[in-house]
Amino acid sequence: GAVVSQHPSWVICKSGTSVKIECRSLDFQATTMFWYRQFPKQSLMLMATSNEGSKATYEQGVEKDKFLINHASLTLSTLTVTSAHPEDSSFYICSALGDQETQYFGPGTRLLVL
Amino acid sequence: GNSVTQMEGPVTLSEEAFLTINCTYTATGYPSLFWYVQYPGEGLQLLLKATKADDKGSNKGFEATYRKETTSFHLEKGSVQVSDSAVYFCALINTNAGKSTFGDGTTLTVKP
């Protein structure tokens, strides 16, 4: 149980285009989901906290107009990278908050912006 | 704000050696503490957790005790195996504040 999927697993796009990443909790409902970027030296940076039915809470320094988050249902949150640029290339990971504050992570999405 | 500081790696040990990975934190309120592990080519997964002071989390031979007085949650294992080679992340969550904070990760390599 407690499986989280992400789609796509990798994506290559041209600079200036937008990319949508989906995060789904497959066998449980999650009021709260988190979005992270994982940098080459392994650290995870929390980008935003996504709550179903309300606006996401963004961390300091994360542009909310660039990284649009929509938590449309208790099993789906989406992250849209708008007008992507090469510096947005990264590994994006989502997690869904389950019982006892445990996070269940998706496998991640590798984004490469050319 | 919240922060998590964990021991820098990489850490290289021989099989059956004792492992300690230090983790200290700062947080408002009463966070829950976690160790997550990322095996090569896989996503992050929960290793163990503790939700209040003096709780001990344990799993797969790993242990960590929530020490409020020293704001620490050090990970230990008495005898590591090659299959324990992975990146280990210390993390806290403070759901009242909607905050999830991770340490930078420590890469462990266990050699036979």
PDB file of C-alpha atoms in Angstrom:
ATOM      1  CA  GLY A   1       0.000   0.000   0.000  1.00  0.00           C
ATOM      2  CA  ALA A   2       0.823   3.725   0.049  1.00  0.00           C
ATOM      3  CA  VAL A   3       2.034   4.002  -3.511  1.00  0.00           C
ATOM      4  CA  VAL A   4       2.621   7.330  -5.195  1.00  0.00           C
ATOM      5  CA  SER A   5       3.126   7.672  -8.921  1.00  0.00           C
ATOM      6  CA  GLN A   6       4.513  10.518 -10.988  1.00  0.00           C
ATOM      7  CA  HIS A   7       4.064  11.176 -14.643  1.00  0.00           C
ATOM      8  CA  PRO A   8       6.025  11.621 -16.772  1.00  0.00           C
ATOM      9  CA  SER A   9       9.170  10.009 -15.436  1.00  0.00           C
ATOM     10  CA  TRP A  10      11.270  12.154 -17.708  1.00  0.00           C
ATOM     11  CA  VAL A  11      10.626  14.987 -20.117  1.00  0.00           C
ATOM     12  CA  ILE A  12      12.682  17.055 -22.525  1.00  0.00           C
ATOM     13  CA  CYS A  13      11.274  20.359 -23.682  1.00  0.00           C
ATOM     14  CA  LYS A  14      12.292  23.517 -25.470  1.00  0.00           C
ATOM     15  CA  SER A  15      12.986  26.712 -23.601  1.00  0.00           C
ATOM     16  CA  GLY A  16       9.834  28.805 -23.210  1.00  0.00           C
ATOM     17  CA  THR A  17       7.375  25.928 -23.169  1.00  0.00           C
ATOM     18  CA  SER A  18       5.364  24.710 -20.191  1.00  0.00           C
ATOM     19  CA  VAL A  19       5.534  21.269 -18.659  1.00  0.00           C
ATOM     20  CA  LYS A  20       2.989  19.611 -16.383  1.00  0.00           C
ATOM     21  CA  ILE A  21       3.970  16.922 -13.890  1.00  0.00           C
ATOM     22  CA  GLU A  22       1.331  14.794 -12.191  1.00  0.00           C
ATOM     23  CA  CYS A  23       1.559  13.239  -8.762  1.00  0.00           C
ATOM     24  CA  ARG A  24      -0.997  10.625  -7.788  1.00  0.00           C
ATOM     25  CA  SER A  25      -1.593   8.691  -4.599  1.00  0.00           C
ATOM     26  CA  LEU A  26      -2.812   5.357  -5.930  1.00  0.00           C
ATOM     27  CA  ASP A  27      -4.246   3.633  -2.901  1.00  0.00           C
ATOM     28  CA  PHE A  28      -4.859   6.317  -0.317  1.00  0.00           C
ATOM     29  CA  GLN A  29      -6.161   9.831  -0.095  1.00  0.00           C
ATOM     30  CA  ALA A  30      -3.814  12.657   0.663  1.00  0.00           C
ATOM     31  CA  THR A  31      -4.995  16.041   1.815  1.00  0.00           C
ATOM     32  CA  THR A  32      -1.413  17.250   1.711  1.00  0.00           C
ATOM     33  CA  MET A  33       1.250  16.698  -0.911  1.00  0.00           C
ATOM     34  CA  PHE A  34       4.731  18.169  -1.142  1.00  0.00           C
ATOM     35  CA  TRP A  35       6.833  19.117  -4.138  1.00  0.00           C
ATOM     36  CA  TYR A  36      10.634  18.991  -4.026  1.00  0.00           C
ATOM     37  CA  ARG A  37      13.599  19.563  -6.294  1.00  0.00           C
ATOM     38  CA  GLN A  38      16.502  17.233  -5.827  1.00  0.00           C
ATOM     39  CA  PHE A  39      19.840  18.714  -6.733  1.00  0.00           C
ATOM     40  CA  PRO A  40      22.884  16.876  -8.069  1.00  0.00           C
ATOM     41  CA  LYS A  41      24.490  16.719  -4.640  1.00  0.00           C
ATOM     42  CA  GLN A  42      21.438  14.866  -3.366  1.00  0.00           C
ATOM     43  CA  SER A  43      19.734  17.484  -1.195  1.00  0.00           C
ATOM     44  CA  LEU A  44      15.978  17.897  -1.462  1.00  0.00           C
ATOM     45  CA  MET A  45      14.627  21.397  -1.525  1.00  0.00           C
ATOM     46  CA  LEU A  46      11.002  21.798  -0.531  1.00  0.00           C
ATOM     47  CA  MET A  47       9.302  23.944  -3.140  1.00  0.00           C
ATOM     48  CA  ALA A  48       5.762  24.018  -1.895  1.00  0.00           C
ATOM     49  CA  THR A  49       3.116  22.363   0.197  1.00  0.00           C
ATOM     50  CA  SER A  50      -0.027  21.480  -1.691  1.00  0.00           C
ATOM     51  CA  ASN A  51      -3.333  21.165   0.133  1.00  0.00           C
ATOM     52  CA  GLU A  52      -6.438  19.820  -1.526  1.00  0.00           C
ATOM     53  CA  GLY A  53      -8.990  22.508  -2.157  1.00  0.00           C
ATOM     54  CA  SER A  54      -6.774  25.439  -1.230  1.00  0.00           C
ATOM     55  CA  LYS A  55      -3.859  27.401  -2.579  1.00  0.00           C
ATOM     56  CA  ALA A  56      -0.408  25.928  -2.272  1.00  0.00           C
ATOM     57  CA  THR A  57       2.067  27.340   0.213  1.00  0.00           C
ATOM     58  CA  TYR A  58       5.346  28.191  -1.471  1.00  0.00           C
ATOM     59  CA  GLU A  59       8.742  28.273   0.169  1.00  0.00           C
ATOM     60  CA  GLN A  60      10.743  31.442   0.151  1.00  0.00           C
ATOM     61  CA  GLY A  61      12.441  32.013  -3.166  1.00  0.00           C
ATOM     62  CA  VAL A  62      10.106  29.780  -5.168  1.00  0.00           C
ATOM     63  CA  GLU A  63       8.151  31.721  -7.769  1.00  0.00           C
ATOM     64  CA  LYS A  64       4.501  30.764  -7.527  1.00  0.00           C
ATOM     65  CA  ASP A  65       3.727  32.144 -10.973  1.00  0.00           C
ATOM     66  CA  LYS A  66       6.421  29.982 -12.491  1.00  0.00           C
ATOM     67  CA  PHE A  67       5.688  26.787 -10.603  1.00  0.00           C
ATOM     68  CA  LEU A  68       1.935  26.424 -10.643  1.00  0.00           C
ATOM     69  CA  ILE A  69       0.538  23.849  -8.275  1.00  0.00           C
ATOM     70  CA  ASN A  70      -2.997  22.523  -8.375  1.00  0.00           C
ATOM     71  CA  HIS A  71      -4.262  19.975  -5.878  1.00  0.00           C
ATOM     72  CA  ALA A  72      -7.471  19.134  -7.658  1.00  0.00           C
ATOM     73  CA  SER A  73      -8.493  16.069  -5.680  1.00  0.00           C
ATOM     74  CA  LEU A  74      -7.433  13.948  -2.744  1.00  0.00           C
ATOM     75  CA  THR A  75      -5.367  11.763  -5.050  1.00  0.00           C
ATOM     76  CA  LEU A  76      -3.902  14.211  -7.559  1.00  0.00           C
ATOM     77  CA  SER A  77      -1.590  17.192  -7.421  1.00  0.00           C
ATOM     78  CA  THR A  78       0.029  18.759 -10.468  1.00  0.00           C
ATOM     79  CA  LEU A  79       3.080  20.948 -10.859  1.00  0.00           C
ATOM     80  CA  THR A  80       3.306  23.040 -14.011  1.00  0.00           C
ATOM     81  CA  VAL A  81       6.622  24.613 -14.858  1.00  0.00           C
ATOM     82  CA  THR A  82       5.657  27.615 -16.980  1.00  0.00           C
ATOM     83  CA  SER A  83       7.964  29.137 -19.569  1.00  0.00           C
ATOM     84  CA  ALA A  84      10.667  26.687 -18.676  1.00  0.00           C
ATOM     85  CA  HIS A  85      14.322  27.667 -18.984  1.00  0.00           C
ATOM     86  CA  PRO A  86      17.479  25.578 -18.837  1.00  0.00           C
ATOM     87  CA  GLU A  87      18.020  26.515 -15.190  1.00  0.00           C
ATOM     88  CA  ASP A  88      14.729  24.760 -14.395  1.00  0.00           C
ATOM     89  CA  SER A  89      16.266  21.460 -15.459  1.00  0.00           C
ATOM     90  CA  SER A  90      16.220  19.270 -12.400  1.00  0.00           C
ATOM     91  CA  PHE A  91      14.750  16.219 -10.729  1.00  0.00           C
ATOM     92  CA  TYR A  92      11.305  16.951  -9.305  1.00  0.00           C
ATOM     93  CA  ILE A  93       9.873  14.713  -6.621  1.00  0.00           C
ATOM     94  CA  CYS A  94       6.461  14.731  -5.021  1.00  0.00           C
ATOM     95  CA  SER A  95       5.291  13.113  -1.838  1.00  0.00           C
ATOM     96  CA  ALA A  96       1.880  12.469  -0.355  1.00  0.00           C
ATOM     97  CA  LEU A  97       1.298  12.731   3.357  1.00  0.00           C
ATOM     98  CA  GLY A  98      -0.122   9.564   4.843  1.00  0.00           C
ATOM     99  CA  ASP A  99      -0.808   8.284   8.317  1.00  0.00           C
ATOM    100  CA  GLN A 100       1.292   9.493  11.242  1.00  0.00           C
ATOM    101  CA  GLU A 101       2.836  12.246   9.147  1.00  0.00           C
ATOM    102  CA  THR A 102       4.724   9.774   6.984  1.00  0.00           C
ATOM    103  CA  GLN A 103       5.520  10.922   3.476  1.00  0.00           C
ATOM    104  CA  TYR A 104       5.246   8.508   0.576  1.00  0.00           C
ATOM    105  CA  PHE A 105       7.358   9.546  -2.346  1.00  0.00           C
ATOM    106  CA  GLY A 106       6.862   9.360  -6.052  1.00  0.00           C
ATOM    107  CA  PRO A 107       9.714   8.063  -8.213  1.00  0.00           C
ATOM    108  CA  GLY A 108      10.523  11.530  -9.490  1.00  0.00           C
ATOM    109  CA  THR A 109      10.466  13.324 -12.824  1.00  0.00           C
ATOM    110  CA  ARG A 110      13.620  14.297 -14.663  1.00  0.00           C
ATOM    111  CA  LEU A 111      13.140  17.569 -16.558  1.00  0.00           C
ATOM    112  CA  LEU A 112      15.609  18.738 -19.157  1.00  0.00           C
ATOM    113  CA  VAL A 113      15.020  22.101 -20.767  1.00  0.00           C
ATOM    114  CA  LEU A 114      16.966  22.728 -23.941  1.00  0.00           C
TER     115      LEU A 114
ATOM    116  CA  GLY B   1      12.511  28.447  10.940  1.00  0.00           C
ATOM    117  CA  ASN B   2      13.103  24.732  10.710  1.00  0.00           C
ATOM    118  CA  SER B   3      16.398  23.178   9.732  1.00  0.00           C
ATOM    119  CA  VAL B   4      18.042  19.757   9.674  1.00  0.00           C
ATOM    120  CA  THR B   5      21.780  19.229   9.751  1.00  0.00           C
ATOM    121  CA  GLN B   6      23.184  15.805   9.117  1.00  0.00           C
ATOM    122  CA  MET B   7      26.650  14.402   8.950  1.00  0.00           C
ATOM    123  CA  GLU B   8      28.413  15.050   5.710  1.00  0.00           C
ATOM    124  CA  GLY B   9      29.408  12.125   3.606  1.00  0.00           C
ATOM    125  CA  PRO B  10      30.341  10.115   1.902  1.00  0.00           C
ATOM    126  CA  VAL B  11      30.749   7.420   4.510  1.00  0.00           C
ATOM    127  CA  THR B  12      32.557   4.227   3.562  1.00  0.00           C
ATOM    128  CA  LEU B  13      32.519   1.232   5.879  1.00  0.00           C
ATOM    129  CA  SER B  14      33.442  -2.397   5.747  1.00  0.00           C
ATOM    130  CA  GLU B  15      30.732  -4.993   6.125  1.00  0.00           C
ATOM    131  CA  GLU B  16      29.733  -5.646   9.753  1.00  0.00           C
ATOM    132  CA  ALA B  17      31.075  -2.285  10.925  1.00  0.00           C
ATOM    133  CA  PHE B  18      29.093  -0.032  13.256  1.00  0.00           C
ATOM    134  CA  LEU B  19      27.291   2.888  11.665  1.00  0.00           C
ATOM    135  CA  THR B  20      26.360   6.273  13.080  1.00  0.00           C
ATOM    136  CA  ILE B  21      25.003   9.106  10.993  1.00  0.00           C
ATOM    137  CA  ASN B  22      24.453  12.221  13.067  1.00  0.00           C
ATOM    138  CA  CYS B  23      21.402  14.399  12.656  1.00  0.00           C
ATOM    139  CA  THR B  24      20.452  17.519  14.599  1.00  0.00           C
ATOM    140  CA  TYR B  25      17.507  19.799  14.047  1.00  0.00           C
ATOM    141  CA  THR B  26      15.957  23.116  14.913  1.00  0.00           C
ATOM    142  CA  ALA B  27      12.215  23.502  14.821  1.00  0.00           C
ATOM    143  CA  THR B  28       9.305  25.332  16.305  1.00  0.00           C
ATOM    144  CA  GLY B  29       6.740  23.307  18.144  1.00  0.00           C
ATOM    145  CA  TYR B  30       6.895  19.545  18.313  1.00  0.00           C
ATOM    146  CA  PRO B  31       7.944  18.026  14.996  1.00  0.00           C
ATOM    147  CA  SER B  32       8.009  14.381  14.047  1.00  0.00           C
ATOM    148  CA  LEU B  33      11.385  13.068  12.955  1.00  0.00           C
ATOM    149  CA  PHE B  34      12.202  10.664  10.158  1.00  0.00           C
ATOM    150  CA  TRP B  35      14.970   8.834   8.390  1.00  0.00           C
ATOM    151  CA  TYR B  36      14.362   8.185   4.720  1.00  0.00           C
ATOM    152  CA  VAL B  37      16.577   6.064   2.491  1.00  0.00           C
ATOM    153  CA  GLN B  38      17.192   6.194  -1.246  1.00  0.00           C
ATOM    154  CA  TYR B  39      18.711   3.034  -2.691  1.00  0.00           C
ATOM    155  CA  PRO B  40      20.528   3.312  -6.022  1.00  0.00           C
ATOM    156  CA  GLY B  41      18.053   3.866  -8.833  1.00  0.00           C
ATOM    157  CA  GLU B  42      15.037   3.957  -6.529  1.00  0.00           C
ATOM    158  CA  GLY B  43      12.800   6.587  -4.956  1.00  0.00           C
ATOM    159  CA  LEU B  44      12.892   7.701  -1.349  1.00  0.00           C
ATOM    160  CA  GLN B  45      11.257   5.458   1.191  1.00  0.00           C
ATOM    161  CA  LEU B  46      10.678   5.637   4.888  1.00  0.00           C
ATOM    162  CA  LEU B  47      13.264   3.862   7.014  1.00  0.00           C
ATOM    163  CA  LEU B  48      12.052   4.777  10.491  1.00  0.00           C
ATOM    164  CA  LYS B  49      10.371   7.531  12.436  1.00  0.00           C
ATOM    165  CA  ALA B  50       9.662   8.911  15.888  1.00  0.00           C
ATOM    166  CA  THR B  51       6.800  11.209  16.673  1.00  0.00           C
ATOM    167  CA  LYS B  52       7.646  12.434  20.169  1.00  0.00           C
ATOM    168  CA  ALA B  53      10.509  12.911  22.554  1.00  0.00           C
ATOM    169  CA  ASP B  54      12.280   9.753  23.770  1.00  0.00           C
ATOM    170  CA  ASP B  55      10.589   7.601  21.135  1.00  0.00           C
ATOM    171  CA  LYS B  56      12.879   5.159  19.396  1.00  0.00           C
ATOM    172  CA  GLY B  57      12.267   4.300  15.764  1.00  0.00           C
ATOM    173  CA  SER B  58      13.662   1.051  14.423  1.00  0.00           C
ATOM    174  CA  ASN B  59      13.617  -0.922  11.199  1.00  0.00           C
ATOM    175  CA  LYS B  60      15.931  -3.354   9.392  1.00  0.00           C
ATOM    176  CA  GLY B  61      18.434  -3.177  12.249  1.00  0.00           C
ATOM    177  CA  PHE B  62      18.592   0.615  12.155  1.00  0.00           C
ATOM    178  CA  GLU B  63      17.623   2.675  15.203  1.00  0.00           C
ATOM    179  CA  ALA B  64      17.255   6.334  16.076  1.00  0.00           C
ATOM    180  CA  THR B  65      16.036   7.981  19.285  1.00  0.00           C
ATOM    181  CA  TYR B  66      14.251  11.334  19.389  1.00  0.00           C
ATOM    182  CA  ARG B  67      16.329  13.393  21.835  1.00  0.00           C
ATOM    183  CA  LYS B  68      14.599  16.664  22.579  1.00  0.00           C
ATOM    184  CA  GLU B  69      17.250  17.851  25.035  1.00  0.00           C
ATOM    185  CA  THR B  70      19.983  17.629  22.398  1.00  0.00           C
ATOM    186  CA  THR B  71      17.653  18.155  19.405  1.00  0.00           C
ATOM    187  CA  SER B  72      19.115  15.084  17.774  1.00  0.00           C
ATOM    188  CA  PHE B  73      17.975  11.984  15.929  1.00  0.00           C
ATOM    189  CA  HIS B  74      21.139  10.051  15.163  1.00  0.00           C
ATOM    190  CA  LEU B  75      20.874   6.941  13.003  1.00  0.00           C
ATOM    191  CA  GLU B  76      22.711   3.808  14.149  1.00  0.00           C
ATOM    192  CA  LYS B  77      23.173   0.244  13.033  1.00  0.00           C
ATOM    193  CA  GLY B  78      25.325  -2.279  14.787  1.00  0.00           C
ATOM    194  CA  SER B  79      26.466  -4.256  11.754  1.00  0.00           C
ATOM    195  CA  VAL B  80      26.056  -2.881   8.260  1.00  0.00           C
ATOM    196  CA  GLN B  81      25.696  -4.950   5.115  1.00  0.00           C
ATOM    197  CA  VAL B  82      26.597  -4.258   1.513  1.00  0.00           C
ATOM    198  CA  SER B  83      22.875  -3.955   0.788  1.00  0.00           C
ATOM    199  CA  ASP B  84      22.688  -0.946   3.138  1.00  0.00           C
ATOM    200  CA  SER B  85      24.622   1.138   0.626  1.00  0.00           C
ATOM    201  CA  ALA B  86      22.331   4.075  -0.119  1.00  0.00           C
ATOM    202  CA  VAL B  87      21.727   7.748   0.566  1.00  0.00           C
ATOM    203  CA  TYR B  88      20.177   8.453   3.965  1.00  0.00           C
ATOM    204  CA  PHE B  89      18.132  11.567   4.680  1.00  0.00           C
ATOM    205  CA  CYS B  90      17.137  12.908   8.060  1.00  0.00           C
ATOM    206  CA  ALA B  91      13.912  14.886   7.979  1.00  0.00           C
ATOM    207  CA  LEU B  92      11.361  16.562  10.164  1.00  0.00           C
ATOM    208  CA  ILE B  93       7.790  17.478   9.604  1.00  0.00           C
ATOM    209  CA  ASN B  94       5.737  20.028  11.398  1.00  0.00           C
ATOM    210  CA  THR B  95       2.290  19.612   9.945  1.00  0.00           C
ATOM    211  CA  ASN B  96       0.820  22.440  11.989  1.00  0.00           C
ATOM    212  CA  ALA B  97       3.090  24.772  10.083  1.00  0.00           C
ATOM    213  CA  GLY B  98       2.861  22.796   6.844  1.00  0.00           C
ATOM    214  CA  LYS B  99       6.623  22.362   6.834  1.00  0.00           C
ATOM    215  CA  SER B 100       8.735  19.458   5.695  1.00  0.00           C
ATOM    216  CA  THR B 101      12.495  19.870   6.011  1.00  0.00           C
ATOM    217  CA  PHE B 102      15.223  17.500   4.851  1.00  0.00           C
ATOM    218  CA  GLY B 103      18.903  17.256   5.598  1.00  0.00           C
ATOM    219  CA  ASP B 104      21.350  17.199   2.723  1.00  0.00           C
ATOM    220  CA  GLY B 105      21.674  13.424   2.688  1.00  0.00           C
ATOM    221  CA  THR B 106      24.580  11.157   3.569  1.00  0.00           C
ATOM    222  CA  THR B 107      25.882   8.613   1.093  1.00  0.00           C
ATOM    223  CA  LEU B 108      26.832   5.322   2.682  1.00  0.00           C
ATOM    224  CA  THR B 109      28.938   2.771   0.843  1.00  0.00           C
ATOM    225  CA  VAL B 110      29.519  -0.586   2.471  1.00  0.00           C
ATOM    226  CA  LYS B 111      32.341  -2.689   1.057  1.00  0.00           C
ATOM    227  CA  PRO B 112      32.507  -6.466   1.393  1.00  0.00           C
TER     228      PRO B 112
END
